[in-house]
PDB file of C-alpha atoms in Angstrom:
ATOM      1  CA  ARG A   1      -8.637  66.524  37.736  1.00 72.00           C
ATOM      2  CA  TRP A   2     -12.307  65.046  39.289  1.00 83.00           C
ATOM      3  CA  SER A   3     -12.223  62.628  36.656  1.00 83.00           C
ATOM      4  CA  LEU A   4      -9.107  60.649  37.594  1.00 84.00           C
ATOM      5  CA  TYR A   5     -10.346  60.550  40.942  1.00 88.00           C
ATOM      6  CA  VAL A   6     -13.308  59.111  40.122  1.00 91.00           C
ATOM      7  CA  LEU A   7     -11.160  56.456  37.782  1.00 90.00           C
ATOM      8  CA  TYR A   8      -8.661  56.205  41.016  1.00 92.00           C
ATOM      9  CA  THR A   9     -11.458  54.782  42.836  1.00 94.00           C
ATOM     10  CA  ILE A  10     -12.922  52.899  40.856  1.00 94.00           C
ATOM     11  CA  LEU A  11      -9.871  51.085  40.043  1.00 94.00           C
ATOM     12  CA  LEU A  12      -8.779  50.308  43.812  1.00 95.00           C
ATOM     13  CA  SER A  13     -12.122  49.067  44.130  1.00 95.00           C
ATOM     14  CA  TYR A  14     -11.684  46.551  41.433  1.00 94.00           C
ATOM     15  CA  THR A  15      -8.058  45.692  42.571  1.00 94.00           C
ATOM     16  CA  ALA A  16      -9.825  44.972  45.939  1.00 94.00           C
ATOM     17  CA  ILE A  17     -13.301  43.417  44.507  1.00 93.00           C
ATOM     18  CA  PHE A  18     -11.084  40.768  42.259  1.00 92.00           C
ATOM     19  CA  THR A  19      -8.298  39.899  44.069  1.00 91.00           C
ATOM     20  CA  ALA A  20     -10.646  38.963  46.454  1.00 91.00           C
ATOM     21  CA  ILE A  21     -12.729  36.804  44.400  1.00 89.00           C
ATOM     22  CA  ALA A  22      -9.449  35.038  42.713  1.00 87.00           C
ATOM     23  CA  VAL A  23      -8.502  34.242  46.417  1.00 88.00           C
ATOM     24  CA  TRP A  24     -12.460  32.703  47.105  1.00 87.00           C
ATOM     25  CA  GLN A  25     -11.728  30.651  44.378  1.00 84.00           C
ATOM     26  CA  TYR A  26      -8.400  29.274  44.617  1.00 82.00           C
ATOM     27  CA  ASN A  27      -9.377  28.369  47.990  1.00 82.00           C
ATOM     28  CA  ARG A  28     -12.290  26.562  46.882  1.00 78.00           C
ATOM     29  CA  PHE A  29     -10.258  24.902  44.717  1.00 72.00           C
ATOM     30  CA  LEU A  30     -12.156  26.055  41.626  1.00 65.00           C
ATOM     31  CA  ALA A  31      -9.938  28.179  39.827  1.00 64.00           C
ATOM     32  CA  GLY A  32      -6.363  28.110  39.087  1.00 55.00           C
ATOM     33  CA  TYR A  33      -5.698  24.483  38.594  1.00 57.00           C
ATOM     34  CA  GLU A  34      -6.516  23.635  34.529  1.00 59.00           C
ATOM     35  CA  SER A  35      -3.666  24.435  33.072  1.00 57.00           C
ATOM     36  CA  GLY A  36      -0.666  23.034  35.703  1.00 67.00           C
ATOM     37  CA  ASP A  37       0.606  26.826  35.136  1.00 78.00           C
ATOM     38  CA  LEU A  38       0.366  28.541  38.845  1.00 79.00           C
ATOM     39  CA  THR A  39       1.746  25.131  40.143  1.00 80.00           C
ATOM     40  CA  ILE A  40       4.848  26.034  37.850  1.00 82.00           C
ATOM     41  CA  PHE A  41       4.716  30.004  39.287  1.00 85.00           C
ATOM     42  CA  GLU A  42       4.242  29.291  42.713  1.00 84.00           C
ATOM     43  CA  GLN A  43       7.545  27.080  42.665  1.00 85.00           C
ATOM     44  CA  VAL A  44       9.364  29.336  40.300  1.00 87.00           C
ATOM     45  CA  ILE A  45       9.109  32.287  43.057  1.00 89.00           C
ATOM     46  CA  TYR A  46       8.928  30.538  46.789  1.00 87.00           C
ATOM     47  CA  ASN A  47      12.042  28.385  44.943  1.00 86.00           C
ATOM     48  CA  THR A  48      13.535  32.010  44.178  1.00 87.00           C
ATOM     49  CA  LEU A  49      13.065  32.725  47.579  1.00 88.00           C
ATOM     50  CA  HIS A  50      14.461  29.539  49.413  1.00 86.00           C
ATOM     51  CA  GLY A  51      17.567  29.939  47.451  1.00 84.00           C
ATOM     52  CA  ARG A  52      17.088  28.209  44.320  1.00 87.00           C
ATOM     53  CA  PRO A  53      16.999  30.906  41.815  1.00 87.00           C
ATOM     54  CA  PHE A  54      13.816  30.176  39.238  1.00 86.00           C
ATOM     55  CA  TYR A  55      13.685  26.267  39.590  1.00 84.00           C
ATOM     56  CA  SER A  56      10.640  24.362  38.640  1.00 80.00           C
ATOM     57  CA  THR A  57      10.214  20.568  39.896  1.00 79.00           C
ATOM     58  CA  VAL A  58       7.616  20.698  37.120  1.00 73.00           C
ATOM     59  CA  ASP A  59       9.467  21.759  34.473  1.00 68.00           C
ATOM     60  CA  GLY A  60      12.280  20.114  36.293  1.00 73.00           C
ATOM     61  CA  GLN A  61      15.085  22.412  35.142  1.00 77.00           C
ATOM     62  CA  ASN A  62      15.384  26.788  35.599  1.00 80.00           C
ATOM     63  CA  HIS A  63      12.686  28.749  34.171  1.00 77.00           C
ATOM     64  CA  PHE A  64      14.728  30.735  32.330  1.00 79.00           C
ATOM     65  CA  GLY A  65      15.396  26.892  30.307  1.00 75.00           C
ATOM     66  CA  VAL A  66      11.354  27.279  29.088  1.00 77.00           C
ATOM     67  CA  HIS A  67      10.741  31.553  28.754  1.00 81.00           C
ATOM     68  CA  HIS A  68      12.539  34.421  29.537  1.00 82.00           C
ATOM     69  CA  SER A  69      10.552  36.419  32.377  1.00 85.00           C
ATOM     70  CA  PRO A  70      13.334  37.874  34.820  1.00 89.00           C
ATOM     71  CA  ILE A  71      10.323  39.906  35.780  1.00 88.00           C
ATOM     72  CA  LEU A  72       9.124  37.693  38.041  1.00 88.00           C
ATOM     73  CA  ALA A  73      11.844  38.053  40.858  1.00 88.00           C
ATOM     74  CA  LEU A  74       9.985  41.407  41.679  1.00 90.00           C
ATOM     75  CA  LEU A  75       7.832  39.374  43.051  1.00 90.00           C
ATOM     76  CA  VAL A  76       9.842  37.263  45.362  1.00 90.00           C
ATOM     77  CA  PRO A  77      10.373  40.011  48.494  1.00 91.00           C
ATOM     78  CA  PHE A  78       6.431  40.419  48.469  1.00 92.00           C
ATOM     79  CA  ALA A  79       6.358  36.526  48.796  1.00 89.00           C
ATOM     80  CA  ALA A  80       7.679  36.452  52.244  1.00 89.00           C
ATOM     81  CA  ILE A  81       4.240  37.905  53.246  1.00 91.00           C
ATOM     82  CA  VAL A  82       1.789  37.086  51.352  1.00 89.00           C
ATOM     83  CA  PRO A  83       0.647  33.452  49.811  1.00 88.00           C
ATOM     84  CA  VAL A  84       2.606  33.285  46.420  1.00 86.00           C
ATOM     85  CA  PRO A  85      -0.867  31.899  44.920  1.00 86.00           C
ATOM     86  CA  TYR A  86      -2.838  34.982  46.146  1.00 89.00           C
ATOM     87  CA  LEU A  87       0.472  37.197  45.437  1.00 90.00           C
ATOM     88  CA  LEU A  88       0.160  35.592  41.819  1.00 90.00           C
ATOM     89  CA  TYR A  89      -3.711  36.749  41.142  1.00 90.00           C
ATOM     90  CA  ALA A  90      -3.098  40.143  42.964  1.00 92.00           C
ATOM     91  CA  ALA A  91       0.135  40.879  40.712  1.00 92.00           C
ATOM     92  CA  THR A  92      -2.178  40.039  37.674  1.00 92.00           C
ATOM     93  CA  ILE A  93      -4.938  42.092  38.176  1.00 94.00           C
ATOM     94  CA  ILE A  94      -2.781  44.992  40.049  1.00 94.00           C
ATOM     95  CA  SER A  95      -1.103  44.944  36.176  1.00 94.00           C
ATOM     96  CA  ILE A  96      -4.571  45.182  34.564  1.00 94.00           C
ATOM     97  CA  VAL A  97      -5.391  48.583  36.941  1.00 95.00           C
ATOM     98  CA  VAL A  98      -2.236  49.749  36.732  1.00 95.00           C
ATOM     99  CA  SER A  99      -2.334  49.499  32.532  1.00 94.00           C
ATOM    100  CA  ALA A 100      -5.570  51.812  32.621  1.00 94.00           C
ATOM    101  CA  ILE A 101      -3.843  55.102  33.794  1.00 94.00           C
ATOM    102  CA  PRO A 102      -1.984  55.503  29.931  1.00 94.00           C
ATOM    103  CA  ILE A 103      -5.464  54.854  28.740  1.00 93.00           C
ATOM    104  CA  TYR A 104      -7.145  57.800  30.578  1.00 94.00           C
ATOM    105  CA  LEU A 105      -3.951  60.211  29.935  1.00 93.00           C
ATOM    106  CA  ILE A 106      -4.193  58.993  26.240  1.00 92.00           C
ATOM    107  CA  VAL A 107      -7.336  59.806  25.407  1.00 92.00           C
ATOM    108  CA  GLN A 108      -7.622  62.893  28.170  1.00 91.00           C
ATOM    109  CA  GLU A 109      -4.536  64.693  26.208  1.00 89.00           C
ATOM    110  CA  GLN A 110      -5.448  63.315  22.272  1.00 88.00           C
ATOM    111  CA  LEU A 111      -9.445  64.630  22.938  1.00 88.00           C
ATOM    112  CA  GLY A 112      -9.122  67.026  25.916  1.00 86.00           C
ATOM    113  CA  ASP A 113     -12.672  65.005  27.341  1.00 87.00           C
ATOM    114  CA  ASP A 114     -12.064  63.755  30.997  1.00 90.00           C
ATOM    115  CA  THR A 115     -14.928  62.370  31.338  1.00 90.00           C
ATOM    116  CA  LEU A 116     -14.338  60.285  28.093  1.00 92.00           C
ATOM    117  CA  ALA A 117     -11.495  59.347  29.116  1.00 91.00           C
ATOM    118  CA  MET A 118     -12.164  58.248  32.623  1.00 92.00           C
ATOM    119  CA  ILE A 119     -14.903  56.236  30.694  1.00 93.00           C
ATOM    120  CA  LEU A 120     -12.886  54.014  28.581  1.00 92.00           C
ATOM    121  CA  GLY A 121     -10.455  53.560  31.317  1.00 92.00           C
ATOM    122  CA  VAL A 122     -12.880  51.760  33.293  1.00 93.00           C
ATOM    123  CA  ALA A 123     -14.050  49.925  29.957  1.00 94.00           C
ATOM    124  CA  TYR A 124     -10.973  49.423  29.481  1.00 93.00           C
ATOM    125  CA  ILE A 125     -10.588  46.927  32.369  1.00 93.00           C
ATOM    126  CA  MET A 126     -13.864  45.387  31.514  1.00 92.00           C
ATOM    127  CA  LEU A 127     -12.752  43.577  29.128  1.00 90.00           C
ATOM    128  CA  PRO A 128     -13.859  40.186  29.514  1.00 89.00           C
ATOM    129  CA  ALA A 129     -10.029  39.672  28.199  1.00 85.00           C
ATOM    130  CA  PHE A 130      -9.006  40.399  31.309  1.00 86.00           C
ATOM    131  CA  VAL A 131     -11.696  40.086  33.194  1.00 86.00           C
ATOM    132  CA  GLY A 132     -10.998  36.872  32.569  1.00 83.00           C
ATOM    133  CA  GLN A 133      -7.628  36.673  34.031  1.00 80.00           C
ATOM    134  CA  ALA A 134      -8.587  36.682  37.607  1.00 76.00           C
ATOM    135  CA  PHE A 135     -10.599  33.361  37.087  1.00 76.00           C
ATOM    136  CA  GLN A 136      -7.831  31.526  35.289  1.00 78.00           C
ATOM    137  CA  SER A 137      -4.366  30.201  36.169  1.00 76.00           C
ATOM    138  CA  PHE A 138      -1.422  32.657  36.155  1.00 82.00           C
ATOM    139  CA  HIS A 139       0.447  33.652  32.878  1.00 82.00           C
ATOM    140  CA  GLU A 140       3.400  35.919  33.297  1.00 86.00           C
ATOM    141  CA  ILE A 141       2.640  37.573  30.213  1.00 85.00           C
ATOM    142  CA  ASN A 142      -0.112  39.024  32.221  1.00 86.00           C
ATOM    143  CA  LEU A 143       2.045  41.435  34.103  1.00 91.00           C
ATOM    144  CA  VAL A 144       3.197  42.996  30.167  1.00 90.00           C
ATOM    145  CA  LEU A 145       0.055  45.323  30.250  1.00 92.00           C
ATOM    146  CA  PRO A 146       1.248  48.093  32.099  1.00 93.00           C
ATOM    147  CA  PHE A 147       4.974  48.074  30.195  1.00 92.00           C
ATOM    148  CA  LEU A 148       3.536  48.260  26.897  1.00 90.00           C
ATOM    149  CA  THR A 149       0.102  50.659  27.338  1.00 92.00           C
ATOM    150  CA  PHE A 150       2.943  53.814  28.812  1.00 93.00           C
ATOM    151  CA  SER A 151       5.267  52.459  25.946  1.00 90.00           C
ATOM    152  CA  PHE A 152       2.236  53.570  23.449  1.00 89.00           C
ATOM    153  CA  TYR A 153       2.020  56.157  25.771  1.00 92.00           C
ATOM    154  CA  TYR A 154       5.379  57.294  25.550  1.00 90.00           C
ATOM    155  CA  PHE A 155       5.409  56.422  21.448  1.00 86.00           C
ATOM    156  CA  VAL A 156       2.083  58.990  21.576  1.00 85.00           C
ATOM    157  CA  LYS A 157       3.962  61.813  23.251  1.00 87.00           C
ATOM    158  CA  GLU A 158       7.295  61.319  21.115  1.00 81.00           C
ATOM    159  CA  ARG A 159       9.385  60.377  23.915  1.00 85.00           C
ATOM    160  CA  PHE A 160      11.585  58.046  22.594  1.00 82.00           C
ATOM    161  CA  TYR A 161      13.519  57.430  26.381  1.00 88.00           C
ATOM    162  CA  ALA A 162      10.879  56.768  28.127  1.00 90.00           C
ATOM    163  CA  PHE A 163       9.367  54.682  25.492  1.00 87.00           C
ATOM    164  CA  LEU A 164      11.858  52.504  25.745  1.00 86.00           C
ATOM    165  CA  THR A 165      12.506  52.008  29.005  1.00 90.00           C
ATOM    166  CA  MET A 166       9.177  50.708  29.361  1.00 90.00           C
ATOM    167  CA  PHE A 167       9.580  49.081  26.540  1.00 87.00           C
ATOM    168  CA  VAL A 168      13.303  46.968  27.512  1.00 88.00           C
ATOM    169  CA  ALA A 169      10.887  46.546  31.004  1.00 90.00           C
ATOM    170  CA  GLY A 170       8.411  44.958  29.127  1.00 88.00           C
ATOM    171  CA  LEU A 171      10.889  42.538  27.414  1.00 88.00           C
ATOM    172  CA  MET A 172      11.731  41.152  30.857  1.00 89.00           C
ATOM    173  CA  VAL A 173       8.085  39.498  31.105  1.00 89.00           C
ATOM    174  CA  LYS A 174       8.357  36.943  28.121  1.00 86.00           C
ATOM    175  CA  GLU A 175      10.210  36.566  24.628  1.00 84.00           C
ATOM    176  CA  ASP A 176       7.334  37.079  22.963  1.00 83.00           C
ATOM    177  CA  VAL A 177       7.114  40.710  23.676  1.00 83.00           C
ATOM    178  CA  SER A 178       9.481  41.155  21.183  1.00 83.00           C
ATOM    179  CA  ILE A 179       7.017  40.506  18.400  1.00 83.00           C
ATOM    180  CA  THR A 180       5.197  43.937  19.632  1.00 81.00           C
ATOM    181  CA  LEU A 181       8.294  45.294  18.920  1.00 75.00           C
ATOM    182  CA  PHE A 182       8.432  45.104  15.436  1.00 77.00           C
ATOM    183  CA  MET A 183       4.811  46.339  15.105  1.00 81.00           C
ATOM    184  CA  PHE A 184       5.650  49.216  17.090  1.00 76.00           C
ATOM    185  CA  ALA A 185       8.509  49.741  14.092  1.00 72.00           C
ATOM    186  CA  VAL A 186       5.748  48.997  11.783  1.00 78.00           C
ATOM    187  CA  TYR A 187       3.924  51.848  12.941  1.00 77.00           C
ATOM    188  CA  ALA A 188       6.608  54.247  13.687  1.00 72.00           C
ATOM    189  CA  ILE A 189       7.162  53.470   9.877  1.00 72.00           C
ATOM    190  CA  ILE A 190       3.953  54.152   8.603  1.00 74.00           C
ATOM    191  CA  LYS A 191       3.175  56.945  10.840  1.00 71.00           C
ATOM    192  CA  LYS A 192       6.758  58.331   9.190  1.00 60.00           C
ATOM    193  CA  ARG A 193       8.099  59.092  12.929  1.00 51.00           C
ATOM    194  CA  ALA A 194      11.880  58.437  12.272  1.00 51.00           C
ATOM    195  CA  ARG A 195      13.742  58.061  15.844  1.00 52.00           C
ATOM    196  CA  ILE A 196      15.452  61.636  15.641  1.00 52.00           C
ATOM    197  CA  GLY A 197      11.722  62.555  15.399  1.00 53.00           C
ATOM    198  CA  PHE A 198      11.172  61.758  19.270  1.00 52.00           C
ATOM    199  CA  LYS A 199      11.590  64.425  21.882  1.00 52.00           C
ATOM    200  CA  ILE A 200      13.723  63.230  24.620  1.00 45.00           C
TER     201      ILE A 200
END
């Protein structure tokens, strides 16, 4: 599909451009310092890499004493080769980009229009709420986007186990995600989709 190739090109360009801008701002003390959260997550990943799993001197305790975020462990191996602040910004932007793919798939499959699917996929990543994440302090909740959008995609496709896998993975990002699971349940009841109705 030509539209999918165009979308991939735009997503790759978006990743490169916004990661470069975020790193440029960070190196010039223009972003990321206002809340202190970036420092916390830098320490969590750096300390995990160096034998003190999930410890933060800012909080004075293990990060699990504050939030449930085991997803951060996936970033630890990359921290051995990429400076942690750069890694956190790149992870945020990649999360946004990947979450656009199920948006494209849902629109394409439901409406049968490749061009509209591509346009909405691009419009999605250009939402100010997402673009702004590249210029703010890192928060782990940013990483949940692809898990939620893929969860919704599999929900629409009525593939229960794929949906459940994506959502459980999303729960590894932060405890707040459980609220979204409740909303999925409400939506399922409204649509009268009992579990037995899902395709495997």
